[in-house]
Amino acid sequence: MFPSQFDYHRAASVAEAVELLSSLPDAKLVAGGHSLIPAMKLRAAQPAALVDIGRIPGLSDISSDGDSLVIGALATHTSVADAAAVRGGCPMLAETAAAIGDIQVRNRGTIGGSLAHADPGADYPAAMLALGAEVTAVGAGGERTIAASDFFVDILTTALADNEVITSVRVPCAAGGAYLKHRHPASSYAVVGVAACVGLDGGDVASCAIGINGVTGKAVLADAAAAALCGGPASADRIAAAAACVGDAFDEPLGDLYASGEFRAHLAGVYTKRALAVAAARAG
Amino acid sequence: MRHRVCLTVNGKAEEFDVEPRLLLCHLLRAYVGLTGTNIGCDTSQCGSCTVLMDGKAVKSCTVLAVQADGCEVTTIEGLAGADGLHPIQQSFWDNHGLQCGFCTPGMIMTAVEILDRSPGATDADVRHGLEGNICRCTGYENIVKSIVAAGARGN
């Protein structure tokens, strides 16, 4: 299978990409293309034009100021998983990147592309929510920053305007984090993925955030479960009690041939329990 | 609108005039005539079309030829040297690492990256590394054995 016909434009800068997106009818951005090209081959997407940002210089850098990481939109999953700054400052993010797809997918897919595509089975969104990340995007009106909690709007839908380009993601560093997923055996997408962050203060859980993808159309924060763990030790009983609250986060679980909505919601509880235990151990 | 694409395939510089929608796997098979790169699933899952692009394993059914402009591409045909098979190819031969052989080019190209990243790859490392390559004959046993053995022999 091959995609339907389209015009191809290679942007040399973010400004040029924004201009092309603004002026060309029905144009889509492509970088690694690992969400878009499969959809185009199935003719599920038939854009009239592609604007390739894959070679814009400087957009794949990864840096750290000690408190947070700034990851360029074109950083591949492999480069995020391997970067010393990510592995040291935010091991959960490296773990999330390493859990995406397979070697070949991770070599081409980019963090900006994954976030912009906002697939319910993508791995990054849960981590971005749990870590409190911010997406930086440039559009016709200039640059703006979007909190992860405002970024994911619905299934395959984000807060980005049609002519906005993600340039980077700022991710606060966190030692006490873990990302665990139930992997679809063929596609490697997350049937359910849980990103948990735990901060300890004198043995008690002082802060907790839990992001979950795969259950509903967009990744969500399980606030009730996170709140239930705070204010006491991260004991097995308290973690189990907190994980039992994740159902509150799901308005309408989605099902497919592989996993029903009910099964996905159940898995979310199981994986939340496991992810919280690992995150708490790392925080300590 | 057609585009000029220049790439180096197995060490030889080539130039093509292509439609933007041409996939790298089709460029390799139909334009260059290298049919060792197989197309299995067409949904970016099976990995039989894996080639090295600038040294990294990629699924060539999920790369547009225009995106590969300026890149160095290595296919299964480019692995063997003047002195015979590549060590991973030889190891597949020695360990009977294939049955029908359709997935084998992709398996070997991914194995190049697995052993490049982890020269002493264990059975578990290899199984994890082959997540993006599907074989419907062997049950993977001899494929994994071939790659582990190639690593143990210094690739």
Tab-separated table of C-alpha atoms in Angstrom, chain A:
chain	number	residue	atom	x	y	z
A	1	MET	CA	0.000	0.000	0.000
A	2	PHE	CA	1.131	3.519	-0.670
A	3	PRO	CA	-0.383	6.848	0.325
A	4	SER	CA	-2.614	8.884	-1.953
A	5	GLN	CA	-0.883	11.734	-3.763
A	6	PHE	CA	0.330	14.805	-1.928
A	7	ASP	CA	2.752	17.673	-2.397
A	8	TYR	CA	5.927	17.625	-0.338
A	9	HIS	CA	7.629	20.646	1.168
A	10	ARG	CA	10.748	20.572	3.305
A	11	ALA	CA	10.817	23.439	5.792
A	12	ALA	CA	14.220	24.896	6.634
A	13	SER	CA	12.997	26.687	9.762
A	14	VAL	CA	10.082	26.727	12.206
A	15	ALA	CA	8.958	30.064	10.735
A	16	GLU	CA	8.867	28.546	7.249
A	17	ALA	CA	6.912	25.529	8.544
A	18	VAL	CA	4.324	27.829	10.165
A	19	GLU	CA	4.060	29.844	6.955
A	20	LEU	CA	3.595	26.719	4.829
A	21	LEU	CA	0.989	25.312	7.234
A	22	SER	CA	-0.861	28.637	7.153
A	23	SER	CA	-0.861	28.980	3.379
A	24	LEU	CA	-1.272	25.425	2.063
A	25	PRO	CA	-4.766	23.941	2.217
A	26	ASP	CA	-5.053	20.652	4.086
A	27	ALA	CA	-1.359	20.416	4.940
A	28	LYS	CA	0.052	18.176	7.678
A	29	LEU	CA	3.383	18.254	9.472
A	30	VAL	CA	5.670	15.258	9.211
A	31	ALA	CA	8.843	14.599	11.186
A	32	GLY	CA	9.583	10.930	11.889
A	33	GLY	CA	6.260	10.059	10.301
A	34	HIS	CA	5.615	7.026	12.471
A	35	SER	CA	2.046	7.993	13.259
A	36	LEU	CA	1.184	9.813	10.052
A	37	ILE	CA	2.691	7.560	7.360
A	38	PRO	CA	0.943	4.380	8.600
A	39	ALA	CA	-2.354	6.316	8.630
A	40	MET	CA	-1.655	7.617	5.117
A	41	LYS	CA	-0.888	4.107	3.853
A	42	LEU	CA	-4.270	2.969	5.137
A	43	ARG	CA	-5.760	6.110	3.506
A	44	ALA	CA	-7.158	6.998	6.925
A	45	ALA	CA	-5.282	10.272	6.373
A	46	GLN	CA	-5.050	11.863	2.918
A	47	PRO	CA	-3.472	15.274	3.359
A	48	ALA	CA	-2.998	17.401	0.226
A	49	ALA	CA	0.479	18.415	1.340
A	50	LEU	CA	3.160	17.398	3.815
A	51	VAL	CA	5.454	19.913	5.463
A	52	ASP	CA	8.597	18.058	6.544
A	53	ILE	CA	10.202	19.580	9.646
A	54	GLY	CA	12.513	16.607	10.167
A	55	ARG	CA	15.681	18.471	9.258
A	56	ILE	CA	15.177	21.808	11.001
A	57	PRO	CA	18.444	22.408	12.882
A	58	GLY	CA	18.468	22.610	16.676
A	59	LEU	CA	15.063	21.006	17.264
A	60	SER	CA	16.389	17.677	18.515
A	61	ASP	CA	18.555	18.952	21.378
A	62	ILE	CA	18.079	17.667	24.927
A	63	SER	CA	19.300	19.836	27.804
A	64	SER	CA	18.912	20.061	31.564
A	65	ASP	CA	19.259	22.921	34.045
A	66	GLY	CA	19.096	20.549	37.002
A	67	ASP	CA	15.430	21.281	37.785
A	68	SER	CA	13.927	20.441	34.432
A	69	LEU	CA	14.730	18.958	31.058
A	70	VAL	CA	14.088	20.722	27.773
A	71	ILE	CA	13.612	18.211	24.995
A	72	GLY	CA	13.506	19.343	21.390
A	73	ALA	CA	10.434	18.265	19.455
A	74	LEU	CA	12.527	16.273	16.966
A	75	ALA	CA	14.285	14.190	19.645
A	76	THR	CA	13.658	10.557	18.734
A	77	HIS	CA	12.419	8.081	21.307
A	78	THR	CA	15.847	6.406	21.122
A	79	SER	CA	17.646	9.655	21.910
A	80	VAL	CA	15.321	10.418	24.857
A	81	ALA	CA	15.733	6.871	26.215
A	82	ASP	CA	19.527	7.031	25.874
A	83	ALA	CA	20.225	10.628	26.976
A	84	ALA	CA	22.288	10.757	30.179
A	85	ALA	CA	20.424	13.922	31.274
A	86	VAL	CA	17.071	12.128	31.006
A	87	ARG	CA	18.215	8.874	32.603
A	88	GLY	CA	19.767	10.762	35.518
A	89	GLY	CA	17.212	13.539	36.000
A	90	CYS	CA	13.967	11.851	35.119
A	91	PRO	CA	14.337	8.067	34.872
A	92	MET	CA	10.598	7.603	34.332
A	93	LEU	CA	10.757	9.592	31.099
A	94	ALA	CA	13.660	7.480	29.811
A	95	GLU	CA	11.678	4.388	30.798
A	96	THR	CA	8.636	5.679	28.909
A	97	ALA	CA	10.648	6.412	25.752
A	98	ALA	CA	12.252	2.953	25.898
A	99	ALA	CA	8.802	1.341	26.163
A	100	ILE	CA	7.536	2.847	22.892
A	101	GLY	CA	7.113	0.528	19.908
A	102	ASP	CA	10.309	-1.259	18.950
A	103	ILE	CA	13.899	-0.372	18.001
A	104	GLN	CA	12.971	0.691	14.479
A	105	VAL	CA	10.017	2.824	15.616
A	106	ARG	CA	12.082	4.463	18.364
A	107	ASN	CA	14.803	5.339	15.831
A	108	ARG	CA	12.366	7.392	13.724
A	109	GLY	CA	9.490	8.498	15.957
A	110	THR	CA	9.826	11.854	17.712
A	111	ILE	CA	8.503	13.190	21.024
A	112	GLY	CA	6.843	16.159	19.303
A	113	GLY	CA	5.139	13.914	16.777
A	114	SER	CA	3.856	11.530	19.415
A	115	LEU	CA	2.395	14.366	21.498
A	116	ALA	CA	0.832	16.133	18.514
A	117	HIS	CA	-0.760	12.894	17.292
A	118	ALA	CA	-2.242	12.246	20.776
A	119	ASP	CA	-3.052	8.598	20.192
A	120	PRO	CA	-4.944	7.123	23.149
A	121	GLY	CA	-2.474	4.213	23.142
A	122	ALA	CA	0.646	6.419	22.981
A	123	ASP	CA	3.026	6.195	25.927
A	124	TYR	CA	4.277	9.759	26.384
A	125	PRO	CA	0.977	11.485	27.283
A	126	ALA	CA	0.578	9.732	30.660
A	127	ALA	CA	4.165	10.605	31.571
A	128	MET	CA	3.723	14.236	30.509
A	129	LEU	CA	0.625	14.557	32.703
A	130	ALA	CA	2.170	12.887	35.742
A	131	LEU	CA	5.366	14.944	35.462
A	132	GLY	CA	3.527	18.247	34.892
A	133	ALA	CA	5.300	18.910	31.592
A	134	GLU	CA	4.761	21.957	29.366
A	135	VAL	CA	4.649	21.940	25.587
A	136	THR	CA	6.134	24.912	23.731
A	137	ALA	CA	4.650	25.627	20.308
A	138	VAL	CA	5.149	28.322	17.691
A	139	GLY	CA	2.340	29.568	15.488
A	140	ALA	CA	1.427	32.601	13.415
A	141	GLY	CA	0.909	34.613	16.608
A	142	GLY	CA	4.278	33.665	18.091
A	143	GLU	CA	5.344	31.233	20.792
A	144	ARG	CA	3.195	29.929	23.630
A	145	THR	CA	3.458	27.342	26.372
A	146	ILE	CA	0.707	24.819	27.012
A	147	ALA	CA	0.482	22.764	30.218
A	148	ALA	CA	0.182	19.024	29.526
A	149	SER	CA	-3.121	19.019	31.428
A	150	ASP	CA	-4.528	21.507	28.872
A	151	PHE	CA	-2.758	20.014	25.857
A	152	PHE	CA	-4.658	16.742	25.426
A	153	VAL	CA	-8.219	17.579	24.452
A	154	ASP	CA	-9.756	14.390	23.071
A	155	ILE	CA	-8.938	11.331	20.998
A	156	LEU	CA	-6.247	12.359	18.444
A	157	THR	CA	-6.994	15.983	19.341
A	158	THR	CA	-4.773	18.519	21.077
A	159	ALA	CA	-4.907	22.208	21.931
A	160	LEU	CA	-2.589	22.961	18.992
A	161	ALA	CA	-3.913	25.195	16.219
A	162	ASP	CA	-3.646	23.865	12.669
A	163	ASN	CA	-0.645	26.047	11.936
A	164	GLU	CA	1.208	25.564	15.232
A	165	VAL	CA	4.442	23.614	15.476
A	166	ILE	CA	5.697	22.024	18.703
A	167	THR	CA	9.285	23.109	19.227
A	168	SER	CA	10.112	21.614	22.627
A	169	VAL	CA	8.792	20.075	25.815
A	170	ARG	CA	9.862	21.162	29.301
A	171	VAL	CA	9.744	18.290	31.787
A	172	PRO	CA	10.400	18.797	35.518
A	173	CYS	CA	13.007	16.354	36.844
A	174	ALA	CA	11.672	13.728	39.249
A	175	ALA	CA	13.526	10.850	40.866
A	176	GLY	CA	10.468	9.012	42.166
A	177	GLY	CA	8.715	8.020	38.985
A	178	ALA	CA	7.802	4.868	37.104
A	179	TYR	CA	6.012	4.045	33.846
A	180	LEU	CA	4.525	0.585	33.367
A	181	LYS	CA	2.376	-0.582	30.479
A	182	HIS	CA	0.335	-3.513	29.288
A	183	ARG	CA	1.720	-3.766	25.766
A	184	HIS	CA	-0.409	-4.787	22.808
A	185	PRO	CA	1.427	-7.870	21.538
A	186	ALA	CA	1.319	-6.886	17.846
A	187	SER	CA	1.336	-3.107	17.700
A	188	SER	CA	3.284	-2.451	20.939
A	189	TYR	CA	0.911	0.417	21.702
A	190	ALA	CA	-0.134	0.695	25.355
A	191	VAL	CA	-3.391	-1.141	26.011
A	192	VAL	CA	-3.013	0.638	29.338
A	193	GLY	CA	-0.012	2.655	30.503
A	194	VAL	CA	0.433	4.182	33.948
A	195	ALA	CA	2.961	6.878	34.829
A	196	ALA	CA	3.297	7.437	38.567
A	197	CYS	CA	5.279	10.118	40.410
A	198	VAL	CA	5.779	9.952	44.163
A	199	GLY	CA	7.563	12.475	46.383
A	200	LEU	CA	8.401	11.472	49.985
A	201	ASP	CA	8.913	13.700	52.999
A	202	GLY	CA	10.100	11.975	56.145
A	203	GLY	CA	8.696	8.634	55.054
A	204	ASP	CA	5.263	9.984	54.155
A	205	VAL	CA	4.008	10.633	50.647
A	206	ALA	CA	4.075	14.418	50.228
A	207	SER	CA	3.184	14.539	46.561
A	208	CYS	CA	1.770	12.121	44.045
A	209	ALA	CA	0.588	12.299	40.449
A	210	ILE	CA	-0.714	9.476	38.276
A	211	GLY	CA	-1.174	9.726	34.501
A	212	ILE	CA	-3.010	6.975	32.651
A	213	ASN	CA	-3.294	6.323	28.915
A	214	GLY	CA	-5.095	3.699	26.907
A	215	VAL	CA	-8.345	3.619	28.862
A	216	THR	CA	-10.145	6.692	27.509
A	217	GLY	CA	-9.857	8.790	24.346
A	218	LYS	CA	-7.196	10.966	25.899
A	219	ALA	CA	-4.683	10.397	28.672
A	220	VAL	CA	-5.984	11.473	32.088
A	221	LEU	CA	-4.744	12.302	35.566
A	222	ALA	CA	-6.101	10.040	38.312
A	223	ASP	CA	-6.351	12.798	40.901
A	224	ALA	CA	-8.498	10.924	43.429
A	225	ALA	CA	-6.057	8.013	43.547
A	226	ALA	CA	-3.078	10.356	43.874
A	227	ALA	CA	-4.738	12.289	46.709
A	228	ALA	CA	-5.586	9.046	48.503
A	229	LEU	CA	-1.891	8.133	48.744
A	230	CYS	CA	-0.719	11.490	50.111
A	231	GLY	CA	-0.357	12.140	53.828
A	232	GLY	CA	0.866	8.725	54.924
A	233	PRO	CA	3.503	6.088	54.212
A	234	ALA	CA	3.718	4.390	50.820
A	235	SER	CA	2.785	1.041	52.325
A	236	ALA	CA	1.416	-1.815	50.240
A	237	ASP	CA	-2.023	-1.409	51.848
A	238	ARG	CA	-2.189	2.339	51.213
A	239	ILE	CA	-0.964	1.899	47.620
A	240	ALA	CA	-3.643	-0.750	47.019
A	241	ALA	CA	-6.311	1.520	48.525
A	242	ALA	CA	-5.175	4.429	46.341
A	243	ALA	CA	-5.083	2.298	43.185
A	244	ALA	CA	-8.650	1.205	43.884
A	245	CYS	CA	-9.708	4.847	43.279
A	246	VAL	CA	-8.452	5.131	39.667
A	247	GLY	CA	-11.885	4.362	38.209
A	248	ASP	CA	-12.954	7.914	39.148
A	249	ALA	CA	-10.683	9.229	36.379
A	250	PHE	CA	-12.494	7.485	33.545
A	251	ASP	CA	-15.622	9.055	32.086
A	252	GLU	CA	-16.058	6.610	29.284
A	253	PRO	CA	-13.554	3.735	28.902
A	254	LEU	CA	-13.021	2.758	25.259
A	255	GLY	CA	-12.958	-0.852	24.140
A	256	ASP	CA	-11.838	-2.643	21.017
A	257	LEU	CA	-11.456	-6.233	19.797
A	258	TYR	CA	-8.406	-6.746	21.972
A	259	ALA	CA	-9.555	-5.229	25.264
A	260	SER	CA	-12.962	-4.039	26.462
A	261	GLY	CA	-13.360	-0.773	28.327
A	262	GLU	CA	-14.103	-2.683	31.510
A	263	PHE	CA	-10.896	-4.741	31.152
A	264	ARG	CA	-8.855	-1.613	30.456
A	265	ALA	CA	-10.242	0.098	33.569
A	266	HIS	CA	-9.385	-3.002	35.600
A	267	LEU	CA	-5.846	-3.095	34.169
A	268	ALA	CA	-5.427	0.569	35.066
A	269	GLY	CA	-5.933	-0.314	38.736
A	270	VAL	CA	-3.470	-3.204	38.549
A	271	TYR	CA	-0.784	-1.172	36.791
A	272	THR	CA	-1.331	1.842	39.059
A	273	LYS	CA	-0.592	-0.342	42.065
A	274	ARG	CA	2.596	-1.658	40.479
A	275	ALA	CA	3.758	1.743	39.195
A	276	LEU	CA	3.169	3.438	42.574
A	277	ALA	CA	5.218	0.755	44.350
A	278	VAL	CA	8.154	1.196	41.969
A	279	ALA	CA	7.898	5.009	42.058
A	280	ALA	CA	7.819	5.057	45.875
A	281	ALA	CA	10.846	2.748	46.067
A	282	ARG	CA	12.754	5.032	43.685
A	283	ALA	CA	11.694	8.126	45.637
A	284	GLY	CA	13.080	6.631	48.829
